[in-house]
CSV table of C-alpha atoms and ligand atoms in Angstrom, one decimal:
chain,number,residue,atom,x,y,z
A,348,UNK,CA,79.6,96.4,111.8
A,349,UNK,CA,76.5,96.0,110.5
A,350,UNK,CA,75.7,99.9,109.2
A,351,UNK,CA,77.8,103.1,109.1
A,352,UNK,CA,76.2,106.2,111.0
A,353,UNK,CA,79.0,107.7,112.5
A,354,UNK,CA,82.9,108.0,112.7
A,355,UNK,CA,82.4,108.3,116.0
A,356,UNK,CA,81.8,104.3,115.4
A,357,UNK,CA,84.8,103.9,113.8
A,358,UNK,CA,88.4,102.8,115.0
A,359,UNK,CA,91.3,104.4,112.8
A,360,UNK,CA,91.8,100.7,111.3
A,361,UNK,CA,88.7,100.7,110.1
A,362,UNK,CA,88.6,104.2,108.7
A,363,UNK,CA,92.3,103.1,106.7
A,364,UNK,CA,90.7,100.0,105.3
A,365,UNK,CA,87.4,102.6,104.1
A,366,UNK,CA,90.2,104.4,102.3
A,367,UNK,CA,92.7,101.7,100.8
A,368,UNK,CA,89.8,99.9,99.3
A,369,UNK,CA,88.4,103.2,97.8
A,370,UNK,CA,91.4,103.7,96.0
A,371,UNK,CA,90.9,100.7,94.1
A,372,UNK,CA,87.6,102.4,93.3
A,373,UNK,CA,88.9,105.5,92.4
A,374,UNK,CA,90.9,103.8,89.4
A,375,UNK,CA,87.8,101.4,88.6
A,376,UNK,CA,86.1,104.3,87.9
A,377,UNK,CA,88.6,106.2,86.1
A,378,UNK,CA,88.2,103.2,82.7
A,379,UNK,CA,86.1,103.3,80.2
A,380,UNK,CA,83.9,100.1,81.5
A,381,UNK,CA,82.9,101.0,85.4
A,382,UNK,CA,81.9,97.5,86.7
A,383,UNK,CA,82.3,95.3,89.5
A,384,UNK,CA,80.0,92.9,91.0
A,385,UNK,CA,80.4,93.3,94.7
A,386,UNK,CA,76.6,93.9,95.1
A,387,UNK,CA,75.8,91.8,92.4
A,388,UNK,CA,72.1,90.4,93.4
A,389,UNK,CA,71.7,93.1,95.8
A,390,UNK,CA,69.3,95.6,96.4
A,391,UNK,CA,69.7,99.4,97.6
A,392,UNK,CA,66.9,102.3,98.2
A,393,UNK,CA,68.3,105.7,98.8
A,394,UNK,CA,65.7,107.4,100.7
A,395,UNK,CA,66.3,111.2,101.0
A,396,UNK,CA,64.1,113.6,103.4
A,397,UNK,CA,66.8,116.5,102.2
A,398,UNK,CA,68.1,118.2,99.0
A,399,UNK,CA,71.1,116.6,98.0
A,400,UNK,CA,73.1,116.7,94.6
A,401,UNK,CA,76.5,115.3,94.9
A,402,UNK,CA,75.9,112.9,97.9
A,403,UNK,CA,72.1,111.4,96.8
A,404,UNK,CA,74.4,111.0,92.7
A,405,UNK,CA,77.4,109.9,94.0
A,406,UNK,CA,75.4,106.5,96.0
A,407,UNK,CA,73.3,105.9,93.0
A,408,UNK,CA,76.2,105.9,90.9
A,409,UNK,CA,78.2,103.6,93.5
A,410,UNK,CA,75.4,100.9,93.8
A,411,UNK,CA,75.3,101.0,89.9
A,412,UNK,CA,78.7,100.2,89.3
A,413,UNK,CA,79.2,97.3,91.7
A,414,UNK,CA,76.0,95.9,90.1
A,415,UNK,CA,73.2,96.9,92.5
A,416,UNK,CA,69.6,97.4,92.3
A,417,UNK,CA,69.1,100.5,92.6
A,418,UNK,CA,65.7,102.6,93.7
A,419,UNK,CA,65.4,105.9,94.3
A,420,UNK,CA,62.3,106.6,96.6
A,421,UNK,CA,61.1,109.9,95.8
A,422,UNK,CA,60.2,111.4,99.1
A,423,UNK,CA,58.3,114.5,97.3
A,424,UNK,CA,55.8,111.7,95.6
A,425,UNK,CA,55.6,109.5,98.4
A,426,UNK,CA,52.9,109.0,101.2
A,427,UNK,CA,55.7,111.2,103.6
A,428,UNK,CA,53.6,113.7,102.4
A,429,UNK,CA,50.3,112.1,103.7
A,430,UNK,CA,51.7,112.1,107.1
A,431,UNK,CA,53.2,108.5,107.2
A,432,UNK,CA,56.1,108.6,109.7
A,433,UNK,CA,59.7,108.0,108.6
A,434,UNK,CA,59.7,104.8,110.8
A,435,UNK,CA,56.5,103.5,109.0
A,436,UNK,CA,57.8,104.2,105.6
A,437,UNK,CA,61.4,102.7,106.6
A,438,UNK,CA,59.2,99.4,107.6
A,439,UNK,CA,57.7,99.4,104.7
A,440,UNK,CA,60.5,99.9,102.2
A,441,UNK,CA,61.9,96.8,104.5
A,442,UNK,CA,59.5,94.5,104.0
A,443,UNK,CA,60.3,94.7,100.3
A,444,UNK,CA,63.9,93.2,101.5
A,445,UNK,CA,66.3,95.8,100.5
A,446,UNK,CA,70.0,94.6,101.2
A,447,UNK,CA,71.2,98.0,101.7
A,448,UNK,CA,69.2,101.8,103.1
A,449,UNK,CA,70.6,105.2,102.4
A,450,UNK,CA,69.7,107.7,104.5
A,451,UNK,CA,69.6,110.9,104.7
A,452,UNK,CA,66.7,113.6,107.1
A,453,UNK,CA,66.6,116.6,108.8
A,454,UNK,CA,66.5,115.5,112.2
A,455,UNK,CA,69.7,114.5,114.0
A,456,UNK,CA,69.4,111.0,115.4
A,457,UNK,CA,66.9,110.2,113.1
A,458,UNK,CA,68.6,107.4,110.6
A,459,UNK,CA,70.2,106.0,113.6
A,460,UNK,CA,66.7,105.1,115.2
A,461,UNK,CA,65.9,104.0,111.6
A,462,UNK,CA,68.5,101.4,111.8
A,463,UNK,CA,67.2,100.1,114.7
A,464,UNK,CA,64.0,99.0,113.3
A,465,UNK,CA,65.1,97.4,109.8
A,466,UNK,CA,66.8,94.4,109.1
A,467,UNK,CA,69.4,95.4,106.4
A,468,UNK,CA,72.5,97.7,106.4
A,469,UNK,CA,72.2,101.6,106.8
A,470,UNK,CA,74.2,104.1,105.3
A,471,UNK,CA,73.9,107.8,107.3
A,472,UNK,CA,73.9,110.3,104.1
A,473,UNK,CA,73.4,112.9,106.8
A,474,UNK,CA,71.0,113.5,109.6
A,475,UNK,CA,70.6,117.4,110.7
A,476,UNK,CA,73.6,119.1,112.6
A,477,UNK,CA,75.0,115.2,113.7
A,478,UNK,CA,77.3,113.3,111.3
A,479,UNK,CA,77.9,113.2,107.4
A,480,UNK,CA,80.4,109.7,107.4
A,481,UNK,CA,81.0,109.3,104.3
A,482,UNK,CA,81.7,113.0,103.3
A,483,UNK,CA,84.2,112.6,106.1
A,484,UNK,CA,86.0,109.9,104.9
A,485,UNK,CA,85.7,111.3,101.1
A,486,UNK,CA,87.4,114.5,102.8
A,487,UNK,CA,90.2,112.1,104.5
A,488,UNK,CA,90.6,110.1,100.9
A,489,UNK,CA,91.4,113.7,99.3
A,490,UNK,CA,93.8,115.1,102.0
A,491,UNK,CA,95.5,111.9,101.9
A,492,UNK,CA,95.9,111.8,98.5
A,493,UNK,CA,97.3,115.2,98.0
A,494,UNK,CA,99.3,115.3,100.9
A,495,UNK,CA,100.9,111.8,101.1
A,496,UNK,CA,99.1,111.0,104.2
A,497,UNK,CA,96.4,111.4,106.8
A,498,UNK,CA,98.3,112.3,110.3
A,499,UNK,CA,100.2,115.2,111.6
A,500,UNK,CA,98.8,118.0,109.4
A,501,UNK,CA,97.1,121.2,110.7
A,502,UNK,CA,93.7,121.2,109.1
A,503,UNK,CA,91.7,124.6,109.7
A,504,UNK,CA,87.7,123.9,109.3
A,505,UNK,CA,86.1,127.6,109.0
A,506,UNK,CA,82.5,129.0,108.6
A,507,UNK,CA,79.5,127.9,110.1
A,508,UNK,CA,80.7,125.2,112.8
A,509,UNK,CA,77.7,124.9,114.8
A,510,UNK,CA,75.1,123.9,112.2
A,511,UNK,CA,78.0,121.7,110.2
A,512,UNK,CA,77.5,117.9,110.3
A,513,UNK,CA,80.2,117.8,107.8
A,514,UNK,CA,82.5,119.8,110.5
A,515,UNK,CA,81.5,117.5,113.0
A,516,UNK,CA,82.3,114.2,111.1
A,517,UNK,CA,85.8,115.7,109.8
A,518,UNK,CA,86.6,117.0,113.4
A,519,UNK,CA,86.1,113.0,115.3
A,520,UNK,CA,88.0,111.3,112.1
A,521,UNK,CA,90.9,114.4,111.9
A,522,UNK,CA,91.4,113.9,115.7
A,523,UNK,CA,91.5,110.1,115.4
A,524,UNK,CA,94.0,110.1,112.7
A,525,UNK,CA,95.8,112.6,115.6
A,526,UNK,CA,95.5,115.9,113.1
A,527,UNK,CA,96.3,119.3,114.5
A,528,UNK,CA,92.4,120.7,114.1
A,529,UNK,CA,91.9,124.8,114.5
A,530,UNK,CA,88.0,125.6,114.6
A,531,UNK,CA,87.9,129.4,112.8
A,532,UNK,CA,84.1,131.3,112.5
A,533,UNK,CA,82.5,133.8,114.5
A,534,UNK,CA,81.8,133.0,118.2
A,535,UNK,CA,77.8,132.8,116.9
A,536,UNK,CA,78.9,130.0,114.6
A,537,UNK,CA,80.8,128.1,116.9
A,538,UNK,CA,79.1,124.9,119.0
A,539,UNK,CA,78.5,125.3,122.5
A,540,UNK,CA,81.0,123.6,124.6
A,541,UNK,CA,83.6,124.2,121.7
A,542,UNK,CA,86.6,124.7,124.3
A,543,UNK,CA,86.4,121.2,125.2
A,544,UNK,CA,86.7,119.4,122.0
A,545,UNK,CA,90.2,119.4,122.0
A,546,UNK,CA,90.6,122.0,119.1
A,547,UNK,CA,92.4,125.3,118.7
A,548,UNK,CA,89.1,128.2,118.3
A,549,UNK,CA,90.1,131.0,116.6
A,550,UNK,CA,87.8,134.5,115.7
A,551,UNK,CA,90.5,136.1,113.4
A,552,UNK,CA,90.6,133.6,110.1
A,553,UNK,CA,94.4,135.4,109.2
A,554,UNK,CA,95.8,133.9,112.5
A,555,UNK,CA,94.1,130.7,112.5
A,556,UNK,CA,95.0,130.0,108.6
A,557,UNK,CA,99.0,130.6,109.9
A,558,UNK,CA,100.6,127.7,108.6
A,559,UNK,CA,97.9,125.6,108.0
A,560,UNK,CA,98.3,122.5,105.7
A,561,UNK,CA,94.7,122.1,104.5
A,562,UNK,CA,91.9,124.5,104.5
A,563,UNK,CA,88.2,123.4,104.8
A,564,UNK,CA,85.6,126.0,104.3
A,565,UNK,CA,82.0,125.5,105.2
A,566,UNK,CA,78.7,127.2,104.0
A,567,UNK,CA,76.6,128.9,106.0
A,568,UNK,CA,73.6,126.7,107.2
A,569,UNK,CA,70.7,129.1,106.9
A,570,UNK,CA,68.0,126.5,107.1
A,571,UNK,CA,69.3,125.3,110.3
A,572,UNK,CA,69.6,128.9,111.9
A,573,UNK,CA,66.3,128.8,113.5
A,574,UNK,CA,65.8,132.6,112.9
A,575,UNK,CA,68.8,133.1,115.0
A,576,UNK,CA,72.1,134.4,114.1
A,577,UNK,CA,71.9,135.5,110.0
A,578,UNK,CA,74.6,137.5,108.8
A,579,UNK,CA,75.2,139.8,106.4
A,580,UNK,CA,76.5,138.0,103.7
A,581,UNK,CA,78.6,141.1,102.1
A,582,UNK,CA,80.4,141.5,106.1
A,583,UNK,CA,80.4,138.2,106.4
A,584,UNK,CA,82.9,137.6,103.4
A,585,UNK,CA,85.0,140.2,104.3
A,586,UNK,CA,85.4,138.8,107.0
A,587,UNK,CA,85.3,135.0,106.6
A,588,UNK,CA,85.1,134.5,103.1
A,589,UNK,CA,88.2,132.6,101.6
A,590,UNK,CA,90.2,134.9,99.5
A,591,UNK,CA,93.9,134.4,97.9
A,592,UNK,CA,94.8,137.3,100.3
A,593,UNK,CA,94.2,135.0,103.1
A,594,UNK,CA,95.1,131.8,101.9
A,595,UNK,CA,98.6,133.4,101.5
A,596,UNK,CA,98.6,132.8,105.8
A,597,UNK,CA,98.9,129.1,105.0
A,598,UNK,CA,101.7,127.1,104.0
A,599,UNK,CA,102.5,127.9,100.3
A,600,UNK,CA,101.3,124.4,99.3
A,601,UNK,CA,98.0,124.4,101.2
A,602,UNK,CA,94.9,122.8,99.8
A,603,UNK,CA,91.6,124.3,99.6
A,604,UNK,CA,88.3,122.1,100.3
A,605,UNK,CA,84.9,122.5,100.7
A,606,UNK,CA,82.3,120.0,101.0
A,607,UNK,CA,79.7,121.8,98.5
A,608,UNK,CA,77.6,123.2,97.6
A,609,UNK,CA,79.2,126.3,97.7
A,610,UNK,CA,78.4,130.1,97.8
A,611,UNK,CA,80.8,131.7,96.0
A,612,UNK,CA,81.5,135.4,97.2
A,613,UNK,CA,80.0,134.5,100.5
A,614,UNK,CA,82.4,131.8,102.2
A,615,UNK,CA,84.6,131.1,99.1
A,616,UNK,CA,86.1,133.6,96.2
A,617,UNK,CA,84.9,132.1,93.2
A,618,UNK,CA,88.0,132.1,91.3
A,619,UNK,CA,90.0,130.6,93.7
A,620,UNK,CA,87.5,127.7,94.1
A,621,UNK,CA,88.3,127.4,90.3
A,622,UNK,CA,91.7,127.2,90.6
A,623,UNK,CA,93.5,124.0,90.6
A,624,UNK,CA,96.7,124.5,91.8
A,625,UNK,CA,94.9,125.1,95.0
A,626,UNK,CA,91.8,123.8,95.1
A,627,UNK,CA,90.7,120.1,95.6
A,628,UNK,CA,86.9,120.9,95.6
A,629,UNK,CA,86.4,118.8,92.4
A,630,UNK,CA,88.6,115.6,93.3
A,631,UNK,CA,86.7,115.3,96.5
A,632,UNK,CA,83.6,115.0,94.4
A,633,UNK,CA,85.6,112.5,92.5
A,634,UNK,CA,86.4,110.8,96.0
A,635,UNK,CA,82.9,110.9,97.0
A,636,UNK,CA,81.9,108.0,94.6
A,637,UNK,CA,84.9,105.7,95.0
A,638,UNK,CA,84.3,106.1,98.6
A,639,UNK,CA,81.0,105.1,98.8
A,640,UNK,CA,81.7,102.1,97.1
A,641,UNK,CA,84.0,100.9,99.5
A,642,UNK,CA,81.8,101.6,101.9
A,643,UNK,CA,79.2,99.9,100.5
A,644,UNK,CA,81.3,96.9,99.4
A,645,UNK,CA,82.7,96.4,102.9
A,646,UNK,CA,79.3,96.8,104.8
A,647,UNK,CA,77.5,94.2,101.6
A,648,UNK,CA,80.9,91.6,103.0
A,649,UNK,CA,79.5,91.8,106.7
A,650,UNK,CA,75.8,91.6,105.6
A,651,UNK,CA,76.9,88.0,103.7
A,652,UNK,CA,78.7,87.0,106.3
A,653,UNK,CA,76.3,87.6,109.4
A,654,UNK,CA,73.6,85.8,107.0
A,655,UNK,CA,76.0,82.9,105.9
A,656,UNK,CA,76.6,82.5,109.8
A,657,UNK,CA,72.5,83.0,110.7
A,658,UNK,CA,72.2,80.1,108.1
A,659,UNK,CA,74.6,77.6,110.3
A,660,UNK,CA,73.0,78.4,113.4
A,661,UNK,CA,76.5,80.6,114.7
A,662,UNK,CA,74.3,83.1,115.5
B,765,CP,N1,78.4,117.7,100.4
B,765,CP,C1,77.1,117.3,100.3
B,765,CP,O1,76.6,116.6,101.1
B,765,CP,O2,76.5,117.8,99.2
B,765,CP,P1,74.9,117.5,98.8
B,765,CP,O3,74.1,118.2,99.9
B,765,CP,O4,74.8,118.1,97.4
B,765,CP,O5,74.7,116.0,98.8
């Protein structure tokens, strides 16, 4: 494929080969020299209509260490904010050839329809309540490294569902990997239509958590509540908020996630967040760089190769 804007794009082969080649990542990056040229020559501009700390790092970081050109376009300081569209500015950053785009906006939809107009390879960083691939895939990396494996576990995602693009990209690749998924939140935080995605819903987060192998906590997506549904954050914790009380519903060796950044004393106790025997919070930061170097690797392979066959008149 030529960019990567969804799992839902993604075949479960193709989602193992993301992860086998980030491990070699994940040990590149754990020496004291960090380099590979995979993108040697290449050119990448992470363009980001949204706050961002560990995804916006993490991809400037990747593109570094596989030898890159890298350019952060600083949406604050840029003529976004004299009213040029985002498909005007994504022609223009084109024209300057850049080999691969980053993207992330506020609107759902929006970096796919970006992708249609450039001629390079897109990267979704996340677009409004739609998908968040690579934190996906950064979540599967860390399950399947603590766990042994990526199938057959019972994976309980729990907050704010309906706002969550990082729900909704964990919830297509968990159920493509054929994961036992339980949905746990208030019926306000739930997406409509939830009965039919194939999950177990649960209102009561001690029931749902019952023998649960990994436990993936969400924050609550104010900006995206449209004045709507707020709730009290002290009720909401007591209510929702992952404590060591509840985590004691899971299996004994159940790991704690969450994709960051977190509230603590709203969806997450503070302490257990902190705790390592439990929690996984930090290596799926870790994961989030090696990750996106695989996935920039493998998408900088089909690039050559489409343009390598362009060049022999294949195509
Ligand atoms: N998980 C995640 O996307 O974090 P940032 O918003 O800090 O990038």
């Amino acid at each position: 494929a030529r960019h990567l804007l969804g799992i839902e794009h993604l075949a479960p082969e193709e989602i193992r080969a993301v992860l086998d080649l980030a491990e070699t990542y994940v040990e590149l990056n754990q020496r004291t020299v960090k380099h590979s040229d995979a993108l040697e020559g290449m050119t990448q501009i992470n363009m980001f209509f949204e706050n961002s700390t560990r995804t916006q790092a993490s991809f400037e970081l990747a593109g570094k260490r596989l030898g890159a050109d890298v350019m952060n376009m600083s949406v604050a300081h840029s003529s976004v904010k004299k009213g040029e569209t985002l498909i005007d500015t994504a022609l223009t950053l084109n024209a300057m050839h850049p080999d691969l785009l980053v993207v992330r906006h506020p609107a759902s939809g929006a970096v796919d329809l970006l992708a249609q107009k450039v001629n390079c390879a897109v990267l979704n960083a996340g677009d409004g309540r739609h998908e968040h691939p690579t934190q996906a895939l950064l979540d599967a990396l860390t399950i399947r490294r603590a766990k042994g494996r990526i199938q057959r576990l019972t994976v309980a995602i729990c907050g704010d569902i309906a706002h969550s693009r990082v729900a909704r990209s964990n919830l297509i690749l968990l159920g493509k990997m054929e994961n036992r998924i339980r949905l746990i939140g208030p019926p306000t935080l739930m997406p409509s239509g939830v009965q039919d995605l194939g999950c177990e819903v649960y209102e009561d987060m001690r029931e749902g958590l019952k023998d649960c192998d990994v436990v993936m906590m969400l924050r609550l997506q104010k900006e995206r509540m449209d004045g709507g549904f707020i709730p009290s954050e002290r009720e909401y914790y007591h209510r929702y908020g992952l404590d060591a009380e509840k985590l004691a519903m899971a299996k004994d060796d159940a790991i704690v996630m969450h994709p960051g950044p977190m509230n603590r004393g709203v969806e997450i106790d503070g302490e257990l967040a902190d705790d390592i025997n439990r929690s996984v919070i930090q290596d799926q930061v870790e994961m989030g760089v090696a990750v996106r170097m695989a996935c920039m690797d493998l998408l900088a392979r089909n690039l050559r190769a489409e343009r390598g066959a362009r060049a022999v008149g294949v195509m």
